[in-house]
Coordinates of C-alpha atoms and ligand atoms in Angstrom, one line a residue:
X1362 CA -10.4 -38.5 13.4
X1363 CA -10.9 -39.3 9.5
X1364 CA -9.4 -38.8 6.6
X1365 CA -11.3 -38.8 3.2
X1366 CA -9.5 -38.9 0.1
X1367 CA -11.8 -38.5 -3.3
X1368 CA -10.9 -38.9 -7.1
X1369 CA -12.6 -37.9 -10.3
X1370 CA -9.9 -39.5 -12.1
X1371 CA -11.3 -42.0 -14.6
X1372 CA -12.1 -44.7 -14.1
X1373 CA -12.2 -43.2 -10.5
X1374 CA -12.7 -46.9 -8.7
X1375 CA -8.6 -47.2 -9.4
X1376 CA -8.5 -45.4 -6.1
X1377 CA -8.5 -48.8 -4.9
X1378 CA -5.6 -50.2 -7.1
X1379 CA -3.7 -47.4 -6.0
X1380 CA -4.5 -48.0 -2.3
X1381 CA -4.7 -51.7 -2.3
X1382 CA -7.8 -51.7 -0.7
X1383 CA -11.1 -53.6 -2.6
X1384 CA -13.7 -50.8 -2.7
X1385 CA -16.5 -53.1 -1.8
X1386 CA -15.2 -54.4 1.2
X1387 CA -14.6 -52.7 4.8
X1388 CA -10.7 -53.0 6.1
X1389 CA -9.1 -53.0 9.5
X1390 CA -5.7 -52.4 10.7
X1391 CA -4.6 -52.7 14.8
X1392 CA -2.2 -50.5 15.5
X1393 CA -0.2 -49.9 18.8
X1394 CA -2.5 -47.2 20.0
X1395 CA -5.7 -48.8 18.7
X1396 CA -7.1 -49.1 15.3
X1397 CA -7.4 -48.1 11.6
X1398 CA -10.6 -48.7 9.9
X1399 CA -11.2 -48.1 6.1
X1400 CA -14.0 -48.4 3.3
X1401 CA -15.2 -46.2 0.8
X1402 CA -18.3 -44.7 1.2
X1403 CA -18.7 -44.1 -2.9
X1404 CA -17.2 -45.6 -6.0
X1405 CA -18.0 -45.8 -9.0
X1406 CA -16.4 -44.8 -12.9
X1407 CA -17.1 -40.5 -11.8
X1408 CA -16.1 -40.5 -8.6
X1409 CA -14.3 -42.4 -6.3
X1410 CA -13.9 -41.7 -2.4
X1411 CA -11.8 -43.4 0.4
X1412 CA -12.5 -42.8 4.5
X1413 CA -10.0 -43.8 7.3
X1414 CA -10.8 -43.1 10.6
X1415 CA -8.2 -43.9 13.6
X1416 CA -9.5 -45.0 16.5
X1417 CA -7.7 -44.5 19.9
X1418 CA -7.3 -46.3 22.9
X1419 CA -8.0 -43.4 25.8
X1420 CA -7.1 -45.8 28.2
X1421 CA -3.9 -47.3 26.5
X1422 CA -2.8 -44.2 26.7
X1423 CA -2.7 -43.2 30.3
X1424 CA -2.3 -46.9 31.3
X1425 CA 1.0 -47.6 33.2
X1426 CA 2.1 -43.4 33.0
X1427 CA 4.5 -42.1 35.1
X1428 CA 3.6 -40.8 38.3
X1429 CA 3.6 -36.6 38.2
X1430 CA 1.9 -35.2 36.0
X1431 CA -1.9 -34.3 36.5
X1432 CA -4.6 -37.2 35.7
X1433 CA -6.6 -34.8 34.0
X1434 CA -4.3 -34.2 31.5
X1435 CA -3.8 -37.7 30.6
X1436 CA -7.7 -38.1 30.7
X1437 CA -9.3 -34.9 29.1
X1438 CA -7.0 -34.2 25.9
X1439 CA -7.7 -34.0 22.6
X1440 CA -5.2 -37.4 21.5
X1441 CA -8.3 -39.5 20.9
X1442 CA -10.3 -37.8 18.5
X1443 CA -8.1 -35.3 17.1
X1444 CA -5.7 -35.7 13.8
X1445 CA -2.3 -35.4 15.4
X1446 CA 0.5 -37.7 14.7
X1447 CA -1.5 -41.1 15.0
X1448 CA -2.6 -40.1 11.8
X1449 CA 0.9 -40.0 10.3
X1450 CA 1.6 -43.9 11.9
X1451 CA -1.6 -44.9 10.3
X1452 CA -1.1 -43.8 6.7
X1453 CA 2.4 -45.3 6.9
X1454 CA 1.2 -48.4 8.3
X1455 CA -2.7 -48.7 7.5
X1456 CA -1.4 -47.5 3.3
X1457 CA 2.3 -48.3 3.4
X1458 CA 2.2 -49.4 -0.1
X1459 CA 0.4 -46.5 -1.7
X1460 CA 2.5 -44.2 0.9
X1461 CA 5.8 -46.0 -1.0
X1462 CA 4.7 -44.9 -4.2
X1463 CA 3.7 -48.6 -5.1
X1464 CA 0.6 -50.5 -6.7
X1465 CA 0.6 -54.1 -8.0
X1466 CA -1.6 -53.7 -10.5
X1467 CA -1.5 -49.5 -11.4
X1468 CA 2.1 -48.4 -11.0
X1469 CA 2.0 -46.1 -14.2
X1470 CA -1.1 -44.3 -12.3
X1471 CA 1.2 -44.7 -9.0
X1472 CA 3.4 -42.2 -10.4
X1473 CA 1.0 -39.6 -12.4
X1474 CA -0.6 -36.9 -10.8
X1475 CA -4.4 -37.3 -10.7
X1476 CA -7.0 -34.7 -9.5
X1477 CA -7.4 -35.4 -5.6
X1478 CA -9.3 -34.1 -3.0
X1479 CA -8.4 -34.3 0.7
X1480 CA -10.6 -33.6 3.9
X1481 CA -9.0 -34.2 7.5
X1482 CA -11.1 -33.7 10.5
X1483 CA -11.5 -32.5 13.3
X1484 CA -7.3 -31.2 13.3
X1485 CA -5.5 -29.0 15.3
X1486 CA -4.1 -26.1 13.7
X1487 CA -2.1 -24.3 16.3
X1488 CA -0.7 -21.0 15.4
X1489 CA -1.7 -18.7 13.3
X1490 CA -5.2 -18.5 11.0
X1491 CA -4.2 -19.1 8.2
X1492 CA -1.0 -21.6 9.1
X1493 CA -2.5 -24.1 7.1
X1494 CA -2.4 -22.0 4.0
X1495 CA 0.8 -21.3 4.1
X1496 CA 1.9 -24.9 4.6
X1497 CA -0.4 -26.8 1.8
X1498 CA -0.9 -23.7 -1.3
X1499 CA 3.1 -23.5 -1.7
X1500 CA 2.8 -27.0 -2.8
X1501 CA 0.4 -26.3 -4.9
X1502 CA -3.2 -27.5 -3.5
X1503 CA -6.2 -25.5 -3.1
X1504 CA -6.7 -24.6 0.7
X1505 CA -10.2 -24.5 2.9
X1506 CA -10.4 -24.3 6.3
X1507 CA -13.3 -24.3 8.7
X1508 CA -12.8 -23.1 11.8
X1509 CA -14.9 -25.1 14.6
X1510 CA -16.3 -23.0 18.0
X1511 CA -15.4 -24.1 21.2
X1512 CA -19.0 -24.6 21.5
X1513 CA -21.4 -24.0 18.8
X1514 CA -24.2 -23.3 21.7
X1515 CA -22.0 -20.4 23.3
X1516 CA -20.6 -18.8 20.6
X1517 CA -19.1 -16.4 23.2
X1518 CA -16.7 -18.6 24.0
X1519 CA -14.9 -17.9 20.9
X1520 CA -13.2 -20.4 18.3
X1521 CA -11.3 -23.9 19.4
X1522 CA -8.1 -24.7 17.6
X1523 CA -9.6 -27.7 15.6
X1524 CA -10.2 -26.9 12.2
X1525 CA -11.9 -28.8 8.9
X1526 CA -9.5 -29.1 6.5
X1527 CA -9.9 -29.5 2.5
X1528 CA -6.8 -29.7 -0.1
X1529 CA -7.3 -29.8 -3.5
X1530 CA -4.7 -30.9 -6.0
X1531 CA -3.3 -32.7 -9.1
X1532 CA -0.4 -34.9 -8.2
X1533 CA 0.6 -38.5 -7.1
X1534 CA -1.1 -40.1 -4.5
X1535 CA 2.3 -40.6 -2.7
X1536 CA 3.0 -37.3 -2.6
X1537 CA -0.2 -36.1 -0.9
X1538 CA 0.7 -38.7 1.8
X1539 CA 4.0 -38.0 2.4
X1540 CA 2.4 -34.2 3.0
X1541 CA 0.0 -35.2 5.2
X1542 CA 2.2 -37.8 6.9
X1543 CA 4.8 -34.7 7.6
X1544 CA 2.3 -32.0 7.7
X1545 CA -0.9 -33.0 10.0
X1546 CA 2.0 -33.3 13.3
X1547 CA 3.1 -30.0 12.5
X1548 CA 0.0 -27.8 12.7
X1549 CA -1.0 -29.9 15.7
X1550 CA 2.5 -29.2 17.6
X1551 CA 3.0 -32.3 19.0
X1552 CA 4.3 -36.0 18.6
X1553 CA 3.3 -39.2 20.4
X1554 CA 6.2 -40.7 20.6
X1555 CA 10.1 -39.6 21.0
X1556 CA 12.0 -37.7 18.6
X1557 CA 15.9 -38.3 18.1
X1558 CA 17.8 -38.9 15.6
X1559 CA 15.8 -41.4 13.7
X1560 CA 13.1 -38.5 13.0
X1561 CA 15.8 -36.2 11.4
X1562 CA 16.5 -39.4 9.0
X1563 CA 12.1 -40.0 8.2
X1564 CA 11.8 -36.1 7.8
X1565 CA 15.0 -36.0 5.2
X1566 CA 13.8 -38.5 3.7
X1567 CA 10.0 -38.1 3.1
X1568 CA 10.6 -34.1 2.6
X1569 CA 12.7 -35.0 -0.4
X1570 CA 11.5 -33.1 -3.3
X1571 CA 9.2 -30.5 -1.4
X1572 CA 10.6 -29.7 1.8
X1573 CA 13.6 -28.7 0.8
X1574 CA 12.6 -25.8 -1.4
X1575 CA 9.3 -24.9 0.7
X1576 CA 9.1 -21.4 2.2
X1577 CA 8.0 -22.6 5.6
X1578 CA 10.9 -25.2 5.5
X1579 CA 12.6 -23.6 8.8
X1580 CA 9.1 -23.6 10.4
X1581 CA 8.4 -27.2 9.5
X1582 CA 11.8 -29.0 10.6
X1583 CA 11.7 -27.2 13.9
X1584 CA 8.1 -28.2 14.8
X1585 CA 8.5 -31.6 13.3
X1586 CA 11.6 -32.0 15.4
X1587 CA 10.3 -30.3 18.5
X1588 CA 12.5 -27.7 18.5
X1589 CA 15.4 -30.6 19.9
X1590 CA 18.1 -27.6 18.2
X1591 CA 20.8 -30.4 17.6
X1592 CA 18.4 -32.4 15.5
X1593 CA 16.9 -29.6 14.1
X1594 CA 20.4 -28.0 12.7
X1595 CA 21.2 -31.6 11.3
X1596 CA 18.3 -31.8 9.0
X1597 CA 18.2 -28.7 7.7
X1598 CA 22.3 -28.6 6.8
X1599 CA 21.2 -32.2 5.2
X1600 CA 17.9 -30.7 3.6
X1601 CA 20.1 -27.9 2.0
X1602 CA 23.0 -29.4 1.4
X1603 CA 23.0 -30.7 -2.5
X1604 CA 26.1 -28.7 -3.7
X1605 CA 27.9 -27.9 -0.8
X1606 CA 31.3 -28.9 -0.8
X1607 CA 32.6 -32.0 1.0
X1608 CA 34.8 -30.3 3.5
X1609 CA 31.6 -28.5 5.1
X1610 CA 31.7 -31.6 7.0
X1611 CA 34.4 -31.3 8.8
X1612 CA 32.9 -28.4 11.5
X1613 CA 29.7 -31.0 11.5
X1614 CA 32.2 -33.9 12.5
X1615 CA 33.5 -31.1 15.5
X1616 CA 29.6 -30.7 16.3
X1617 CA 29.2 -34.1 16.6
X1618 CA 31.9 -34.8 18.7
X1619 CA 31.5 -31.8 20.9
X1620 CA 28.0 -32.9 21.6
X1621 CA 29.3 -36.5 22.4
X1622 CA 31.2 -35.2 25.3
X1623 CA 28.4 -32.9 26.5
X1624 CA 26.3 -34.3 29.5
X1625 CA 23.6 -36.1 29.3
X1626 CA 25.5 -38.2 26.5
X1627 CA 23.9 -39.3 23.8
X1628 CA 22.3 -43.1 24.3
X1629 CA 22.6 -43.8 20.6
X1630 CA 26.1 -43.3 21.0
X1631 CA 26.5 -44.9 23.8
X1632 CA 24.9 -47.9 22.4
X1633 CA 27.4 -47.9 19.8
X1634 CA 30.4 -47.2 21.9
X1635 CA 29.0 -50.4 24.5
X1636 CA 28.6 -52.6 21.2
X1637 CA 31.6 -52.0 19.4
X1638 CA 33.4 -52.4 22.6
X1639 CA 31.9 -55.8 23.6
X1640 CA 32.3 -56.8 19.9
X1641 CA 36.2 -55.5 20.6
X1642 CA 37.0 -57.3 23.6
X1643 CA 35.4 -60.8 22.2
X1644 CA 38.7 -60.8 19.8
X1645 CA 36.5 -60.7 16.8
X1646 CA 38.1 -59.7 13.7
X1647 CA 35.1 -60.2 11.0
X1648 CA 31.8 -58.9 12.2
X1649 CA 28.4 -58.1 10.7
X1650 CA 25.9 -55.7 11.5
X1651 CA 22.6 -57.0 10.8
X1652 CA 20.3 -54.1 10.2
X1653 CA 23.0 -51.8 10.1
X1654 CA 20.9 -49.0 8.9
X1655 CA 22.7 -46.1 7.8
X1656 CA 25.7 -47.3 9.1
X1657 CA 26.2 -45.5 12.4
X1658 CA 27.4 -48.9 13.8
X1659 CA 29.7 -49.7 10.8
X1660 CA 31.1 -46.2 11.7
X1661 CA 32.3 -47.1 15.2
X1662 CA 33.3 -50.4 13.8
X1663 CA 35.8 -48.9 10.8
X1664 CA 37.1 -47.1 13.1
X1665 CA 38.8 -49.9 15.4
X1666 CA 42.0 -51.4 13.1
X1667 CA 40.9 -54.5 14.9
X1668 CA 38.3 -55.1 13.0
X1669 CA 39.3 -56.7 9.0
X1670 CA 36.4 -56.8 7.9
X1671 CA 33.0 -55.4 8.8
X1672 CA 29.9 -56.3 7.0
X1673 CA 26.4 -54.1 7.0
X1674 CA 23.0 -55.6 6.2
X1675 CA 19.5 -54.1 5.6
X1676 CA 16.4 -54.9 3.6
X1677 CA 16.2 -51.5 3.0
X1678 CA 17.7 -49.8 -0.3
X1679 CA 17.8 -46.3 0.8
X1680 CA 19.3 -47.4 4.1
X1681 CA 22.3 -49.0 2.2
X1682 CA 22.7 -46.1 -0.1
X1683 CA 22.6 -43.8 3.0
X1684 CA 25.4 -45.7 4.9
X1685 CA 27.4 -45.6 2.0
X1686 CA 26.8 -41.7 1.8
X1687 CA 27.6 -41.1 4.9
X1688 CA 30.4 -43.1 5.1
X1689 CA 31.5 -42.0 1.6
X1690 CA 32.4 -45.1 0.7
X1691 CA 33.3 -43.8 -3.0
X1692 CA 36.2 -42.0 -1.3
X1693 CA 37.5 -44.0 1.5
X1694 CA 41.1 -45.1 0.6
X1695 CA 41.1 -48.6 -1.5
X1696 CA 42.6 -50.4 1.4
X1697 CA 39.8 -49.1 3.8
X1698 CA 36.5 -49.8 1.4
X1699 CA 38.2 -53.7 1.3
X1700 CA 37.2 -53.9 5.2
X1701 CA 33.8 -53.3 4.3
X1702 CA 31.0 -54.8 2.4
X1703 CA 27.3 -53.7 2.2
X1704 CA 25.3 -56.3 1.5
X1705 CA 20.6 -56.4 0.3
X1706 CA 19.5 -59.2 2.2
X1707 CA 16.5 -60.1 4.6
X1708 CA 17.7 -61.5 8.2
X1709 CA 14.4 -63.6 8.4
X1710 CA 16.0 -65.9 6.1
X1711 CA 19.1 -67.8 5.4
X1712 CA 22.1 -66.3 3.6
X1713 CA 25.0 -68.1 2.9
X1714 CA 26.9 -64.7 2.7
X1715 CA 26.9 -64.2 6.1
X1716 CA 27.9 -67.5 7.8
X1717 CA 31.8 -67.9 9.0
X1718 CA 31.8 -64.5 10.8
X1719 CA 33.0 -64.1 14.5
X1720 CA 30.2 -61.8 15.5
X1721 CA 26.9 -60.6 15.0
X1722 CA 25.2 -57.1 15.9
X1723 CA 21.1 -56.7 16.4
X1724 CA 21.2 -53.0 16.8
X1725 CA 17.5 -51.8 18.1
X1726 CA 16.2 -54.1 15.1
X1727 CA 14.6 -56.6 16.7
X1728 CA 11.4 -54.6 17.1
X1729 CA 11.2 -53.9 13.8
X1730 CA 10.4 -57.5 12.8
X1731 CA 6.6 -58.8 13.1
X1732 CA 6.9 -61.6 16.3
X1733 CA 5.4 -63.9 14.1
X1734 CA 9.1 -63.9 12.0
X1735 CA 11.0 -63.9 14.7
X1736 CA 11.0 -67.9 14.7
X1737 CA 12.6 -67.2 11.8
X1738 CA 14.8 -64.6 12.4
X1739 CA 16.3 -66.7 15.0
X1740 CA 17.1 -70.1 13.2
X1741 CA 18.9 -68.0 10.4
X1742 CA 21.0 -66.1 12.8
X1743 CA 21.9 -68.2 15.8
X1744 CA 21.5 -71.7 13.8
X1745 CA 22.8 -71.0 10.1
X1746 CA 25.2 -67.5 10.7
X1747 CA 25.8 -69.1 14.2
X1748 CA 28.8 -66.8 14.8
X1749 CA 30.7 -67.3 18.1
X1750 CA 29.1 -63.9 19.7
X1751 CA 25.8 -62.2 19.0
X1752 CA 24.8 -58.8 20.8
X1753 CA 21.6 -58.0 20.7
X1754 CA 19.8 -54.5 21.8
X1755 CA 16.2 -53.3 21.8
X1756 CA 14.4 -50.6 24.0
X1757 CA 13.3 -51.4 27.3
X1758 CA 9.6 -50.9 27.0
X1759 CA 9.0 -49.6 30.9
X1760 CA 11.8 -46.8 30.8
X1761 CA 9.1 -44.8 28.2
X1762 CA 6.9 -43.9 30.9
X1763 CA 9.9 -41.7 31.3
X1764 CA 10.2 -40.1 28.1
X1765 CA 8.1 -36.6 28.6
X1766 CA 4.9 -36.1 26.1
X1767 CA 4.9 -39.9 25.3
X1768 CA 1.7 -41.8 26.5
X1769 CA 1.5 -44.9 28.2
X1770 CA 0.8 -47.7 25.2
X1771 CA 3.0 -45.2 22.7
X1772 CA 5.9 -46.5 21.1
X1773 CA 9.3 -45.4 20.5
X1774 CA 8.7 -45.1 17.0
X1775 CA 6.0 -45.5 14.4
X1776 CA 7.9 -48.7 12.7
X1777 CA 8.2 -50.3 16.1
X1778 CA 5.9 -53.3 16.0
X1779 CA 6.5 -54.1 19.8
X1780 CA 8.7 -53.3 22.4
X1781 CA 9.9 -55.4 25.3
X1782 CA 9.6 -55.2 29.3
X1783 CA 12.8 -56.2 30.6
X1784 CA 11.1 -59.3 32.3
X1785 CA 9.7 -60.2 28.2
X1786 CA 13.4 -59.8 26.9
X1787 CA 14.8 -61.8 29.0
X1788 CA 12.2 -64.9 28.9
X1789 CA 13.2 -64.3 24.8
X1790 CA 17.2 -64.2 25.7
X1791 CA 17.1 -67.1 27.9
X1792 CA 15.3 -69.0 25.1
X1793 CA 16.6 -68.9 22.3
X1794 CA 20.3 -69.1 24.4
X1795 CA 18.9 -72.5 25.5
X1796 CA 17.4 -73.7 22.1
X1797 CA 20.4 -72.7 20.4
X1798 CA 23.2 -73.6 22.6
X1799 CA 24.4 -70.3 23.8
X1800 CA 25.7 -68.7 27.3
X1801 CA 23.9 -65.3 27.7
X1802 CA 24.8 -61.9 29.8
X1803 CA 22.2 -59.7 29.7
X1804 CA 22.5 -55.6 31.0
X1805 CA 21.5 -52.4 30.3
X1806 CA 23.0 -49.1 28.5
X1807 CA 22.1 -45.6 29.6
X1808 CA 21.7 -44.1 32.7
X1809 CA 19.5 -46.7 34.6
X1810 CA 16.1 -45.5 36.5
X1811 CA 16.0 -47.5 39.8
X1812 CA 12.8 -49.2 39.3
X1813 CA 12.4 -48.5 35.5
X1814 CA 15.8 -49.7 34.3
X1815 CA 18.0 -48.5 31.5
X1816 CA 17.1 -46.7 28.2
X1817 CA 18.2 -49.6 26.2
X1818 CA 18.7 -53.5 27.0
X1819 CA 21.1 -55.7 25.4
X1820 CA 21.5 -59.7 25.5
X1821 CA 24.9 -61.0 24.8
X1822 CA 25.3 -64.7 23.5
X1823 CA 28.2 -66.8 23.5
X1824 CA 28.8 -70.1 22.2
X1825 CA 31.0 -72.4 23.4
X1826 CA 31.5 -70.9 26.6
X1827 CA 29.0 -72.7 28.5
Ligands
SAH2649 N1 21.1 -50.8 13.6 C1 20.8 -49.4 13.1 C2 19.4 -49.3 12.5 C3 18.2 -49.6 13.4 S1 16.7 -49.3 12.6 C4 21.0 -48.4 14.2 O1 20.9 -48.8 15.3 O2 21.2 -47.3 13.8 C5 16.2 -50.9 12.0 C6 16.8 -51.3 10.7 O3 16.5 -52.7 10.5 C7 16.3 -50.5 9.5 O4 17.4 -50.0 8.8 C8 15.5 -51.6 8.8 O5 15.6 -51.4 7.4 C9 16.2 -52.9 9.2 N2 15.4 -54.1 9.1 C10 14.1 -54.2 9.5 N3 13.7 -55.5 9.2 C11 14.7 -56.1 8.6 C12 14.8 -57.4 8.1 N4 13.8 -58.3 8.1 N5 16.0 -57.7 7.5 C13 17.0 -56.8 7.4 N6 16.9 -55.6 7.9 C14 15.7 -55.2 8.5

């Protein structure tokens, strides 16, 4: 699949700036599911033009799939070649600075539209004709599509779903990637990887300023969502939500609950319910959550009058100013907010705020951080913080061949940068509890597959208790 993006913006070889990429030279990026390669096939003062094209791994995707479904299908699809979400994980990864809105050396031109032009190809647009159209032209690009035949040697055989398409616009580069990024899953109906609650979080947060006013928004959320209704109703109360008035809440709260009991439970609550309770029965009283995200831990944890005082961390802003949103930390009663502290820091890297605590939380963070940091990431936590108890959870790589519409190689999500077989976890568990000096108990949370394991592994580490 490829992906040209063109500028007649002058001097149009800023392109690069804007992308980080050096115009003269060729770039790769691996990827989970294969590769990422970039150049730019013109550029010079007129005219600038960028390519990407993904690259696959046919047979990383099939590899290791769960027994059932046809091979055919796994074999003879369309995930290869077609734009589908691969794309999307690719501009986030492949651009992620230009996708941020960023540029070292041309932030003023980061953040001023500039005439672009877009081609994707080949993409499935499933739907209607002109579903393309009436996703891109309400935000204000010009729309062409070419249809492609089935077969341009038997025209009988009518028109395939893939499509050529061509946007032209004037606005920031970030923008047209956060539409693509949102967009190009859509008209293709799919996802490679599973969608909970995390999904509802990237779409709030990369359809802020478009989505929320765009006519198609219902459309949108509940393809981009895959129609999961629980997920689906969440977004779109937070995509509309601006003025409403706080108490609205309240029947979400109900929601929420009422869901919690409902069978199949929930695994993210479940991890946070197993957490807080191991956390709980340690006798902690001052705990952090490292990586705490939007809080969802920090939520359990305020909860429990055991706890004094509960500190989140994250490297991410947005994250922070989420937890304290949904927390409403502005309201909370003075005596509450003085149990918790949210805290801008990077766990890959010694921070004297954080030592003296009882306990530590890794929630589904650890695959998040590059391998080559983990060295790092596990001196400052179980040599500098060294609190008495760490829990740590991550995925458990083999229960995904599981997870319908995922294929083999896929991960969980598109920030993942690895996940872990239960045999690879534990190898990691045992040594860092053996460099570090700490007794470990390792189990699973969620309903457990007999040969694939649990959903979700977690390592506990004690020290002192050898
Ligand atoms: N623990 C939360 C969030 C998990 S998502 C939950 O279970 O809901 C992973 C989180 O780790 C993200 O919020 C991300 O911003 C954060 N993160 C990733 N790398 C980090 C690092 N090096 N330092 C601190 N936080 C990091």
């Amino acid at each position: 699949m490829l992906l040209t993006i063109e500028t007649t913006h002058r001097p149009a070889t800023d392109l690069g700036f804007l992308l980080h990429k050096n115009p003269d030279r060729l770039h790769e990026k691996s990827l989970s599911f294969g590769r990422a390669v970039m150049c730019f096939p013109e550029a010079d003062e007129d005219r600038c033009r960028f390519a990407l094209t993904v690259e696959v791994d046919p047979i990383g995707l099939v590899r290791g799939r769960a027994p059932g479904a046809s091979l055919h299908d796994h074999y003879v699809n369309d995930r290869p070649y077609a734009a589908s979400s691969f794309l999307s994980v690719a501009i986030a990864r492949a651009l992620n600075t230009a996708f941020a809105g960023r540029s070292k050396h041309r932030q003023e031109l980061a953040e001023t539209p500039i005439p672009l032009a877009v081609t994707v190809l080949p993409l499935a647009a499933r739907g209607s004709e002109d579903l393309a159209k009436r996703l891109f032209e309400p935000l204000g690009y010009e729309v062409e599509t070419l249809a492609h035949a089935l077969d341009p040697a038997l025209p009988d055989w009518g028109a395939s779903p893939y499509i050529t398409l061509r946007l032209e616009g004037s606005l920031t580069l970030r923008e047209l990637l956060t539409h693509l990024y949102v967009l190009v899953p859509v008209l293709d109906n799919s996802k490679h990887y599973y969608v909970d609650d995390d999904e509802v979080e990237k779409l709030v947060a990369k359809g802020a300023g478009w989505l929320e006013q765009h006519p198609e928004r219902d459309f949108i959320v509940n393809r981009a969502l895959k129609r999961r209704r629980r997920l689906v109703r969440e977004a779109l109360a937070r995509l509309t939500e601006e003025d409403e008035a706080d108490d609205a809440d309240e029947p979400a709260r109900q929601d929420e609950a009422e869901d919690a009991l409902e069978r199949p439970i929930r695994l993210n609550d479940l991890r946070m319910a197993r957490v807080t309770e191991v956390l709980a029965a340690s006798g902690a009283r001052r705990v952090v959550d490292l990586g705490c995200g939007e809080g969802r831990l920090l939520r359990e944890l305020l909860a429990s009058r055991q706890f004094e005082e509960v500190v989140g961390v994250d490297t991410s802003l947005r994250s922070l100013e989420r937890a304290s949103q949904r927390l409403k930390l502005d309201r909370m009663p003075e005596r509450q907010a003085a149990r918790l502290k949210l805290l801008h820091g990077a766990l890959t890297y010694r921070d004297r705020r954080l030592e003296g605590y009882d306990a530590a939380a890794l929630v589904e963070v650890i695959e998040h951080i590059d391998q080559d940091r983990h060295p790092a990431l596990e001196r400052a936590l179980f040599e500098f913080m060294a609190p008495p108890l760490v829990v740590v959870t991550t995925p458990n790589r083999e229960y995904n061949a599981l997870f319908e519409n995922m294929p083999a190689g896929a991960l969980r999500h598109g920030d993942h940068r690895f996940e872990w077989t239960r045999a690879e976890f534990e190898s990691w568990a045992h040594g860092v509890a053996e460099r570090f000096g700490y007794a470990l108990h390792l189990e699973g949370i969620g309903e457990v597959h007999a040969e694939l394991g649990a959903p979700t592994q977690m390592a506990i580490f004690e020290r002192g208790r050898q």
